[in-house]
GROMACS .gro file of C-alpha atoms in nm:
model
  374
    1UNK     CA    1  -0.899  -0.149  -0.726
    2UNK     CA    2  -0.700  -0.514  -0.636
    3UNK     CA    3  -0.663  -0.779  -0.869
    4UNK     CA    4  -0.620  -1.062  -0.595
    5UNK     CA    5  -0.553  -1.360  -0.766
    6UNK     CA    6  -0.217  -1.180  -0.847
    7UNK     CA    7  -0.163  -1.091  -0.529
    8UNK     CA    8  -0.201  -1.443  -0.401
    9UNK     CA    9   0.044  -1.582  -0.741
   10UNK     CA   10   0.304  -1.358  -0.679
   11UNK     CA   11   0.264  -1.360  -0.307
   12UNK     CA   12   0.305  -1.727  -0.329
   13UNK     CA   13   0.594  -1.708  -0.573
   14UNK     CA   14   0.824  -1.461  -0.389
   15UNK     CA   15   0.808  -1.586  -0.064
   16UNK     CA   16   1.144  -1.737   0.054
   17UNK     CA   17   1.082  -2.092   0.145
   18UNK     CA   18   1.069  -2.207   0.498
   19UNK     CA   19   1.345  -2.456   0.683
   20UNK     CA   20   1.439  -2.791   0.547
   21UNK     CA   21   1.252  -3.050   0.763
   22UNK     CA   22   1.175  -3.416   0.639
   23UNK     CA   23   0.751  -3.520   0.563
   24UNK     CA   24   0.776  -3.701   0.892
   25UNK     CA   25   0.951  -3.397   1.085
   26UNK     CA   26   0.629  -3.174   0.944
   27UNK     CA   27   0.360  -3.417   1.001
   28UNK     CA   28   0.496  -3.406   1.378
   29UNK     CA   29   0.546  -2.993   1.442
   30UNK     CA   30   0.154  -2.972   1.286
   31UNK     CA   31   0.038  -3.249   1.529
   32UNK     CA   32   0.244  -3.071   1.795
   33UNK     CA   33   0.124  -2.729   1.748
   34UNK     CA   34  -0.260  -2.836   1.771
   35UNK     CA   35  -0.208  -3.020   2.068
   36UNK     CA   36  -0.037  -2.746   2.216
   37UNK     CA   37  -0.295  -2.497   2.133
   38UNK     CA   38  -0.504  -2.691   2.319
   39UNK     CA   39  -0.304  -2.722   2.643
   40UNK     CA   40  -0.268  -2.362   2.588
   41UNK     CA   41  -0.601  -2.270   2.563
   42UNK     CA   42  -0.708  -2.394   2.926
   43UNK     CA   43  -0.404  -2.223   3.053
   44UNK     CA   44  -0.514  -1.871   2.945
   45UNK     CA   45  -0.878  -1.970   3.014
   46UNK     CA   46  -0.787  -2.055   3.411
   47UNK     CA   47  -0.526  -1.807   3.389
   48UNK     CA   48  -0.736  -1.485   3.256
   49UNK     CA   49  -1.059  -1.565   3.394
   50UNK     CA   50  -1.168  -1.488   3.068
   51UNK     CA   51  -1.495  -1.653   2.999
   52UNK     CA   52  -1.352  -1.778   2.633
   53UNK     CA   53  -1.448  -2.116   2.416
   54UNK     CA   54  -1.498  -2.415   2.692
   55UNK     CA   55  -1.367  -2.628   2.374
   56UNK     CA   56  -1.259  -2.471   2.048
   57UNK     CA   57  -1.188  -2.606   1.738
   58UNK     CA   58  -0.789  -2.669   1.695
   59UNK     CA   59  -0.558  -2.439   1.550
   60UNK     CA   60  -0.510  -2.425   1.189
   61UNK     CA   61  -0.155  -2.529   1.102
   62UNK     CA   62  -0.053  -2.333   0.766
   63UNK     CA   63   0.246  -2.319   0.576
   64UNK     CA   64   0.393  -1.985   0.387
   65UNK     CA   65   0.177  -1.963   0.089
   66UNK     CA   66  -0.130  -2.121   0.282
   67UNK     CA   67  -0.084  -1.781   0.546
   68UNK     CA   68  -0.103  -1.570   0.181
   69UNK     CA   69  -0.442  -1.720   0.118
   70UNK     CA   70  -0.586  -1.681   0.423
   71UNK     CA   71  -0.481  -1.367   0.451
   72UNK     CA   72  -0.585  -1.219   0.120
   73UNK     CA   73  -0.907  -1.351   0.193
   74UNK     CA   74  -0.885  -1.155   0.491
   75UNK     CA   75  -0.840  -0.823   0.325
   76UNK     CA   76  -1.100  -0.890   0.051
   77UNK     CA   77  -1.341  -0.890   0.387
   78UNK     CA   78  -1.233  -0.593   0.547
   79UNK     CA   79  -1.200  -0.367   0.234
   80UNK     CA   80  -1.541  -0.493   0.089
   81UNK     CA   81  -1.707  -0.138   0.221
   82UNK     CA   82  -1.415   0.079   0.049
   83UNK     CA   83  -1.424  -0.147  -0.259
   84UNK     CA   84  -1.791  -0.033  -0.246
   85UNK     CA   85  -1.757   0.300  -0.184
   86UNK     CA   86  -1.513   0.333  -0.453
   87UNK     CA   87  -1.789   0.140  -0.711
   88UNK     CA   88  -2.012   0.382  -0.650
   89UNK     CA   89  -1.809   0.713  -0.723
   90UNK     CA   90  -1.722   0.561  -1.010
   91UNK     CA   91  -1.793   0.798  -1.347
   92UNK     CA   92  -1.791   0.744  -1.729
   93UNK     CA   93  -1.490   0.838  -1.896
   94UNK     CA   94  -1.083   0.773  -1.856
   95UNK     CA   95  -1.135   0.667  -1.469
   96UNK     CA   96  -1.473   0.504  -1.535
   97UNK     CA   97  -1.655   0.303  -1.722
   98UNK     CA   98  -1.571   0.400  -2.089
   99UNK     CA   99  -1.304   0.167  -2.246
  100UNK     CA  100  -0.997   0.365  -2.109
  101UNK     CA  101  -1.123   0.332  -1.767
  102UNK     CA  102  -1.141  -0.033  -1.784
  103UNK     CA  103  -0.822  -0.043  -1.920
  104UNK     CA  104  -0.682   0.185  -1.648
  105UNK     CA  105  -0.855   0.032  -1.416
  106UNK     CA  106  -0.717  -0.358  -1.529
  107UNK     CA  107  -0.359  -0.245  -1.501
  108UNK     CA  108  -0.398  -0.033  -1.225
  109UNK     CA  109  -0.536  -0.347  -1.047
  110UNK     CA  110  -0.262  -0.593  -1.187
  111UNK     CA  111   0.000  -0.355  -0.997
  112UNK     CA  112  -0.166  -0.321  -0.701
  113UNK     CA  113  -0.186  -0.687  -0.657
  114UNK     CA  114   0.165  -0.715  -0.725
  115UNK     CA  115   0.226  -0.502  -0.458
  116UNK     CA  116   0.031  -0.640  -0.209
  117UNK     CA  117   0.126  -1.005  -0.288
  118UNK     CA  118   0.484  -0.854  -0.201
  119UNK     CA  119   0.390  -0.748   0.096
  120UNK     CA  120   0.218  -1.033   0.197
  121UNK     CA  121   0.546  -1.209   0.087
  122UNK     CA  122   0.755  -0.979   0.322
  123UNK     CA  123   0.514  -1.052   0.615
  124UNK     CA  124   0.460  -1.449   0.519
  125UNK     CA  125   0.810  -1.557   0.669
  126UNK     CA  126   0.783  -1.329   0.977
  127UNK     CA  127   0.429  -1.402   1.124
  128UNK     CA  128   0.444  -1.744   1.383
  129UNK     CA  129   0.023  -1.721   1.463
  130UNK     CA  130  -0.243  -1.531   1.447
  131UNK     CA  131  -0.615  -1.479   1.534
  132UNK     CA  132  -0.831  -1.422   1.216
  133UNK     CA  133  -1.092  -1.203   1.312
  134UNK     CA  134  -1.248  -1.169   0.927
  135UNK     CA  135  -1.312  -1.477   0.739
  136UNK     CA  136  -1.506  -1.507   0.399
  137UNK     CA  137  -1.880  -1.651   0.477
  138UNK     CA  138  -1.942  -2.053   0.537
  139UNK     CA  139  -2.125  -2.206   0.241
  140UNK     CA  140  -2.442  -2.122   0.393
  141UNK     CA  141  -2.402  -1.769   0.389
  142UNK     CA  142  -2.312  -1.735   0.767
  143UNK     CA  143  -1.974  -1.523   0.901
  144UNK     CA  144  -1.759  -1.725   1.083
  145UNK     CA  145  -1.634  -1.574   1.443
  146UNK     CA  146  -1.267  -1.624   1.365
  147UNK     CA  147  -0.996  -1.884   1.303
  148UNK     CA  148  -0.654  -1.963   1.541
  149UNK     CA  149  -0.333  -1.988   1.256
  150UNK     CA  150   0.053  -2.108   1.329
  151UNK     CA  151   0.252  -2.108   1.081
  152UNK     CA  152   0.427  -2.332   1.129
  153UNK     CA  153   0.777  -2.308   0.898
  154UNK     CA  154   0.868  -1.962   1.084
  155UNK     CA  155   0.760  -2.090   1.432
  156UNK     CA  156   1.062  -2.440   1.359
  157UNK     CA  157   1.275  -2.163   1.195
  158UNK     CA  158   1.234  -1.925   1.456
  159UNK     CA  159   1.319  -2.135   1.739
  160UNK     CA  160   1.615  -2.290   1.534
  161UNK     CA  161   1.743  -1.988   1.486
  162UNK     CA  162   1.703  -1.901   1.876
  163UNK     CA  163   1.876  -2.218   1.963
  164UNK     CA  164   1.578  -2.228   2.217
  165UNK     CA  165   1.358  -2.603   2.347
  166UNK     CA  166   1.108  -2.647   2.042
  167UNK     CA  167   0.888  -2.772   2.267
  168UNK     CA  168   0.859  -2.538   2.523
  169UNK     CA  169   0.888  -2.250   2.244
  170UNK     CA  170   0.570  -2.382   2.061
  171UNK     CA  171   0.401  -2.378   2.400
  172UNK     CA  172   0.513  -2.033   2.438
  173UNK     CA  173   0.378  -1.911   2.111
  174UNK     CA  174   0.071  -2.072   2.153
  175UNK     CA  175  -0.036  -1.944   2.486
  176UNK     CA  176  -0.009  -1.596   2.304
  177UNK     CA  177  -0.246  -1.675   2.032
  178UNK     CA  178  -0.471  -1.857   2.271
  179UNK     CA  179  -0.492  -1.532   2.441
  180UNK     CA  180  -0.617  -1.367   2.164
  181UNK     CA  181  -0.888  -1.616   2.104
  182UNK     CA  182  -0.985  -1.555   2.459
  183UNK     CA  183  -1.003  -1.172   2.397
  184UNK     CA  184  -1.232  -1.258   2.072
  185UNK     CA  185  -1.462  -1.512   2.254
  186UNK     CA  186  -1.485  -1.411   2.557
  187UNK     CA  187  -1.565  -1.054   2.489
  188UNK     CA  188  -1.902  -1.056   2.284
  189UNK     CA  189  -1.837  -0.707   2.148
  190UNK     CA  190  -1.498  -0.715   2.112
  191UNK     CA  191  -1.501  -0.855   1.731
  192UNK     CA  192  -1.762  -0.591   1.608
  193UNK     CA  193  -1.589  -0.295   1.788
  194UNK     CA  194  -1.300  -0.363   1.586
  195UNK     CA  195  -1.459  -0.436   1.273
  196UNK     CA  196  -1.655  -0.101   1.298
  197UNK     CA  197  -1.367   0.060   1.366
  198UNK     CA  198  -1.157  -0.055   1.045
  199UNK     CA  199  -1.456   0.032   0.842
  200UNK     CA  200  -1.484   0.408   0.958
  201UNK     CA  201  -1.110   0.371   0.894
  202UNK     CA  202  -1.146   0.300   0.560
  203UNK     CA  203  -1.441   0.459   0.488
  204UNK     CA  204  -1.317   0.828   0.621
  205UNK     CA  205  -1.057   0.756   0.282
  206UNK     CA  206  -0.993   1.062   0.097
  207UNK     CA  207  -1.102   0.967  -0.260
  208UNK     CA  208  -1.067   1.277  -0.424
  209UNK     CA  209  -0.765   1.249  -0.719
  210UNK     CA  210  -0.532   1.520  -0.614
  211UNK     CA  211  -0.548   1.484  -0.189
  212UNK     CA  212  -0.478   1.093  -0.312
  213UNK     CA  213  -0.190   1.262  -0.536
  214UNK     CA  214  -0.038   1.427  -0.222
  215UNK     CA  215  -0.070   1.091  -0.019
  216UNK     CA  216   0.121   0.912  -0.313
  217UNK     CA  217   0.403   1.224  -0.271
  218UNK     CA  218   0.397   1.217   0.088
  219UNK     CA  219   0.428   0.815   0.091
  220UNK     CA  220   0.748   0.884  -0.175
  221UNK     CA  221   0.889   1.153   0.067
  222UNK     CA  222   0.868   0.875   0.348
  223UNK     CA  223   1.080   0.605   0.150
  224UNK     CA  224   1.326   0.832   0.063
  225UNK     CA  225   1.395   0.963   0.436
  226UNK     CA  226   1.370   0.597   0.561
  227UNK     CA  227   1.572   0.509   0.356
  228UNK     CA  228   1.806   0.834   0.518
  229UNK     CA  229   1.726   0.679   0.874
  230UNK     CA  230   1.425   0.887   0.878
  231UNK     CA  231   1.157   0.731   1.131
  232UNK     CA  232   0.826   0.790   0.919
  233UNK     CA  233   0.591   0.524   0.828
  234UNK     CA  234   0.368   0.469   0.496
  235UNK     CA  235   0.056   0.432   0.743
  236UNK     CA  236   0.128   0.820   0.877
  237UNK     CA  237   0.184   0.944   0.544
  238UNK     CA  238  -0.080   0.818   0.333
  239UNK     CA  239  -0.410   0.881   0.626
  240UNK     CA  240  -0.604   1.171   0.591
  241UNK     CA  241  -0.678   1.366   0.858
  242UNK     CA  242  -1.078   1.247   0.975
  243UNK     CA  243  -0.836   0.874   0.976
  244UNK     CA  244  -0.585   0.972   1.253
  245UNK     CA  245  -0.866   0.976   1.515
  246UNK     CA  246  -1.058   0.610   1.418
  247UNK     CA  247  -0.690   0.512   1.400
  248UNK     CA  248  -0.624   0.611   1.742
  249UNK     CA  249  -0.870   0.410   1.917
  250UNK     CA  250  -0.743   0.105   1.636
  251UNK     CA  251  -0.371   0.179   1.772
  252UNK     CA  252  -0.564   0.186   2.159
  253UNK     CA  253  -0.719  -0.084   2.173
  254UNK     CA  254  -0.434  -0.329   1.973
  255UNK     CA  255  -0.170  -0.210   2.219
  256UNK     CA  256  -0.393  -0.346   2.486
  257UNK     CA  257  -0.452  -0.670   2.297
  258UNK     CA  258  -0.104  -0.731   2.202
  259UNK     CA  259   0.026  -0.656   2.586
  260UNK     CA  260  -0.235  -0.882   2.683
  261UNK     CA  261  -0.099  -1.169   2.501
  262UNK     CA  262   0.243  -1.076   2.565
  263UNK     CA  263   0.146  -1.105   2.959
  264UNK     CA  264  -0.002  -1.387   2.981
  265UNK     CA  265   0.217  -1.557   2.771
  266UNK     CA  266   0.466  -1.476   3.037
  267UNK     CA  267   0.301  -1.478   3.373
  268UNK     CA  268   0.195  -1.823   3.259
  269UNK     CA  269   0.529  -1.926   3.143
  270UNK     CA  270   0.710  -2.011   3.445
  271UNK     CA  271   0.514  -2.283   3.573
  272UNK     CA  272   0.456  -2.456   3.248
  273UNK     CA  273   0.738  -2.325   3.003
  274UNK     CA  274   1.024  -2.392   3.201
  275UNK     CA  275   1.273  -2.197   2.976
  276UNK     CA  276   1.097  -1.921   2.928
  277UNK     CA  277   1.323  -1.597   3.030
  278UNK     CA  278   1.591  -1.775   2.794
  279UNK     CA  279   1.325  -1.750   2.532
  280UNK     CA  280   1.174  -1.407   2.616
  281UNK     CA  281   1.554  -1.303   2.652
  282UNK     CA  282   1.676  -1.436   2.283
  283UNK     CA  283   1.325  -1.338   2.160
  284UNK     CA  284   1.299  -0.980   2.221
  285UNK     CA  285   1.687  -0.960   2.093
  286UNK     CA  286   1.559  -1.085   1.773
  287UNK     CA  287   1.283  -0.831   1.748
  288UNK     CA  288   1.502  -0.569   1.775
  289UNK     CA  289   1.804  -0.644   1.582
  290UNK     CA  290   1.810  -0.720   1.131
  291UNK     CA  291   2.027  -0.573   0.885
  292UNK     CA  292   1.966  -0.243   0.816
  293UNK     CA  293   1.723  -0.320   0.501
  294UNK     CA  294   1.504  -0.526   0.758
  295UNK     CA  295   1.493  -0.239   0.976
  296UNK     CA  296   1.422  -0.001   0.728
  297UNK     CA  297   1.125  -0.225   0.599
  298UNK     CA  298   1.000  -0.284   0.953
  299UNK     CA  299   1.012   0.110   1.016
  300UNK     CA  300   0.821   0.182   0.665
  301UNK     CA  301   0.526  -0.101   0.707
  302UNK     CA  302   0.486   0.007   1.049
  303UNK     CA  303   0.617  -0.304   1.212
  304UNK     CA  304   0.865  -0.118   1.459
  305UNK     CA  305   0.524   0.060   1.613
  306UNK     CA  306   0.345  -0.311   1.638
  307UNK     CA  307   0.656  -0.393   1.856
  308UNK     CA  308   0.639  -0.112   2.067
  309UNK     CA  309   0.240  -0.156   2.104
  310UNK     CA  310   0.383  -0.522   2.278
  311UNK     CA  311   0.643  -0.360   2.446
  312UNK     CA  312   0.367  -0.098   2.601
  313UNK     CA  313   0.052  -0.292   2.623
  314UNK     CA  314   0.243  -0.529   2.842
  315UNK     CA  315   0.338  -0.247   3.084
  316UNK     CA  316  -0.038  -0.122   3.096
  317UNK     CA  317  -0.159  -0.491   3.174
  318UNK     CA  318   0.106  -0.588   3.449
  319UNK     CA  319   0.066  -0.240   3.612
  320UNK     CA  320  -0.326  -0.268   3.674
  321UNK     CA  321  -0.310  -0.644   3.724
  322UNK     CA  322  -0.033  -0.544   4.026
  323UNK     CA  323  -0.271  -0.255   4.174
  324UNK     CA  324  -0.625  -0.440   4.174
  325UNK     CA  325  -0.557  -0.787   4.012
  326UNK     CA  326  -0.704  -0.953   3.740
  327UNK     CA  327  -1.057  -0.976   3.827
  328UNK     CA  328  -1.013  -0.568   3.829
  329UNK     CA  329  -0.799  -0.554   3.502
  330UNK     CA  330  -1.117  -0.765   3.317
  331UNK     CA  331  -1.299  -0.489   3.395
  332UNK     CA  332  -1.116  -0.345   3.051
  333UNK     CA  333  -1.383  -0.582   2.892
  334UNK     CA  334  -1.713  -0.434   2.999
  335UNK     CA  335  -1.770  -0.232   2.719
  336UNK     CA  336  -1.617   0.008   2.445
  337UNK     CA  337  -1.603   0.257   2.701
  338UNK     CA  338  -1.372   0.080   2.941
  339UNK     CA  339  -1.143   0.060   2.683
  340UNK     CA  340  -0.767   0.257   2.737
  341UNK     CA  341  -0.703   0.544   2.570
  342UNK     CA  342  -0.359   0.599   2.457
  343UNK     CA  343  -0.273   0.838   2.733
  344UNK     CA  344  -0.407   0.577   2.957
  345UNK     CA  345  -0.211   0.315   2.851
  346UNK     CA  346   0.097   0.547   2.918
  347UNK     CA  347  -0.035   0.588   3.255
  348UNK     CA  348  -0.245   0.321   3.422
  349UNK     CA  349  -0.335   0.495   3.721
  350UNK     CA  350  -0.553   0.722   3.494
  351UNK     CA  351  -0.760   0.429   3.375
  352UNK     CA  352  -0.805   0.264   3.695
  353UNK     CA  353  -0.936   0.600   3.919
  354UNK     CA  354  -1.202   0.647   3.581
  355UNK     CA  355  -1.308   0.300   3.540
  356UNK     CA  356  -1.227   0.158   3.911
  357UNK     CA  357  -1.253   0.445   4.090
  358UNK     CA  358  -1.078   0.499   4.452
  359UNK     CA  359  -1.094   0.160   4.618
  360UNK     CA  360  -0.901  -0.072   4.780
  361UNK     CA  361  -0.792  -0.438   4.660
  362UNK     CA  362  -0.574  -0.737   4.776
  363UNK     CA  363  -0.409  -0.731   4.451
  364UNK     CA  364  -0.224  -1.135   4.455
  365UNK     CA  365   0.138  -1.131   4.355
  366UNK     CA  366   0.237  -1.036   3.954
  367UNK     CA  367   0.516  -1.319   3.841
  368UNK     CA  368   0.802  -1.123   3.754
  369UNK     CA  369   0.909  -1.070   3.431
  370UNK     CA  370   1.240  -1.052   3.229
  371UNK     CA  371   1.379  -0.633   3.226
  372UNK     CA  372   1.379  -0.661   2.867
  373UNK     CA  373   1.009  -0.655   2.771
  374UNK     CA  374   0.939  -0.393   2.969
   0.00000   0.00000   0.00000
């Protein structure tokens, strides 16, 4: 299905180089990011009250090619169930194990590998950090729980572009990513829930050749519409009807996770990041900016939807914490049943009523966040 070696080679060849720094500067950035991730971990643990790891492994700091290689490994883990399903459905003949089928599969997998590599090259210059949930097993065959990764060249590039204090910006980014580490290490069932939803989404793919052809045509229409300024995206175009319900659940939980990260990085920020409001204001402007081509690509890849997740999720978290306090909000992590639905994210009072019920709670003051983020 995908030639992963081709994907890595294409991605690392196509990715743009990062900002120019000396070897000494690069070492200093890497060391500071590792130190700041540990500092941010303590702030996040104290502020959120989540039972995350007490002494986690230091953040892994990578360059752009390193981020590409890490994500290819993650893709292989995530896509394994679908690969197995497709393997089972292969038959002899043109698209099966005959000579013609082998040739078609080999050529097709390289083409797909090039496409994946191109996508990763684009993303590798934008991502500041991530908590990697899906990693290959270690040498003893055990699946790692996750890894916090920071992309040093991108962090340096953005802090220079925004003209903000480097130390403050790096700590601010670490606060967001450490919040994700707290979510997935402090909530025992969350990682498995997300993985199960992703597996269900992939296995709901319609592998019928006719249906796949229809999806390809829909995707082509979306691309043409996006070039004309439309707001369609490839994710909606290629999913089957059965996948839409799964994607709704996935989108809801990721909106919560991203919004929680944005809320924490700003709410903790005023005490430990003096220039947080300046950073947030300029960073928000950067999220919404870009050339027409860049905006078109973001719409196609669904990145604009991700930006919407940050905003909607942060509004939800801020509203719930303001109403019932942090301890009340943390009830959201009790089980999959206490996660908010799409409708509840839009109307936090509905989640409070369903999960917490009518009760009086003395909620603490919530730090005021910049208006840009609401």
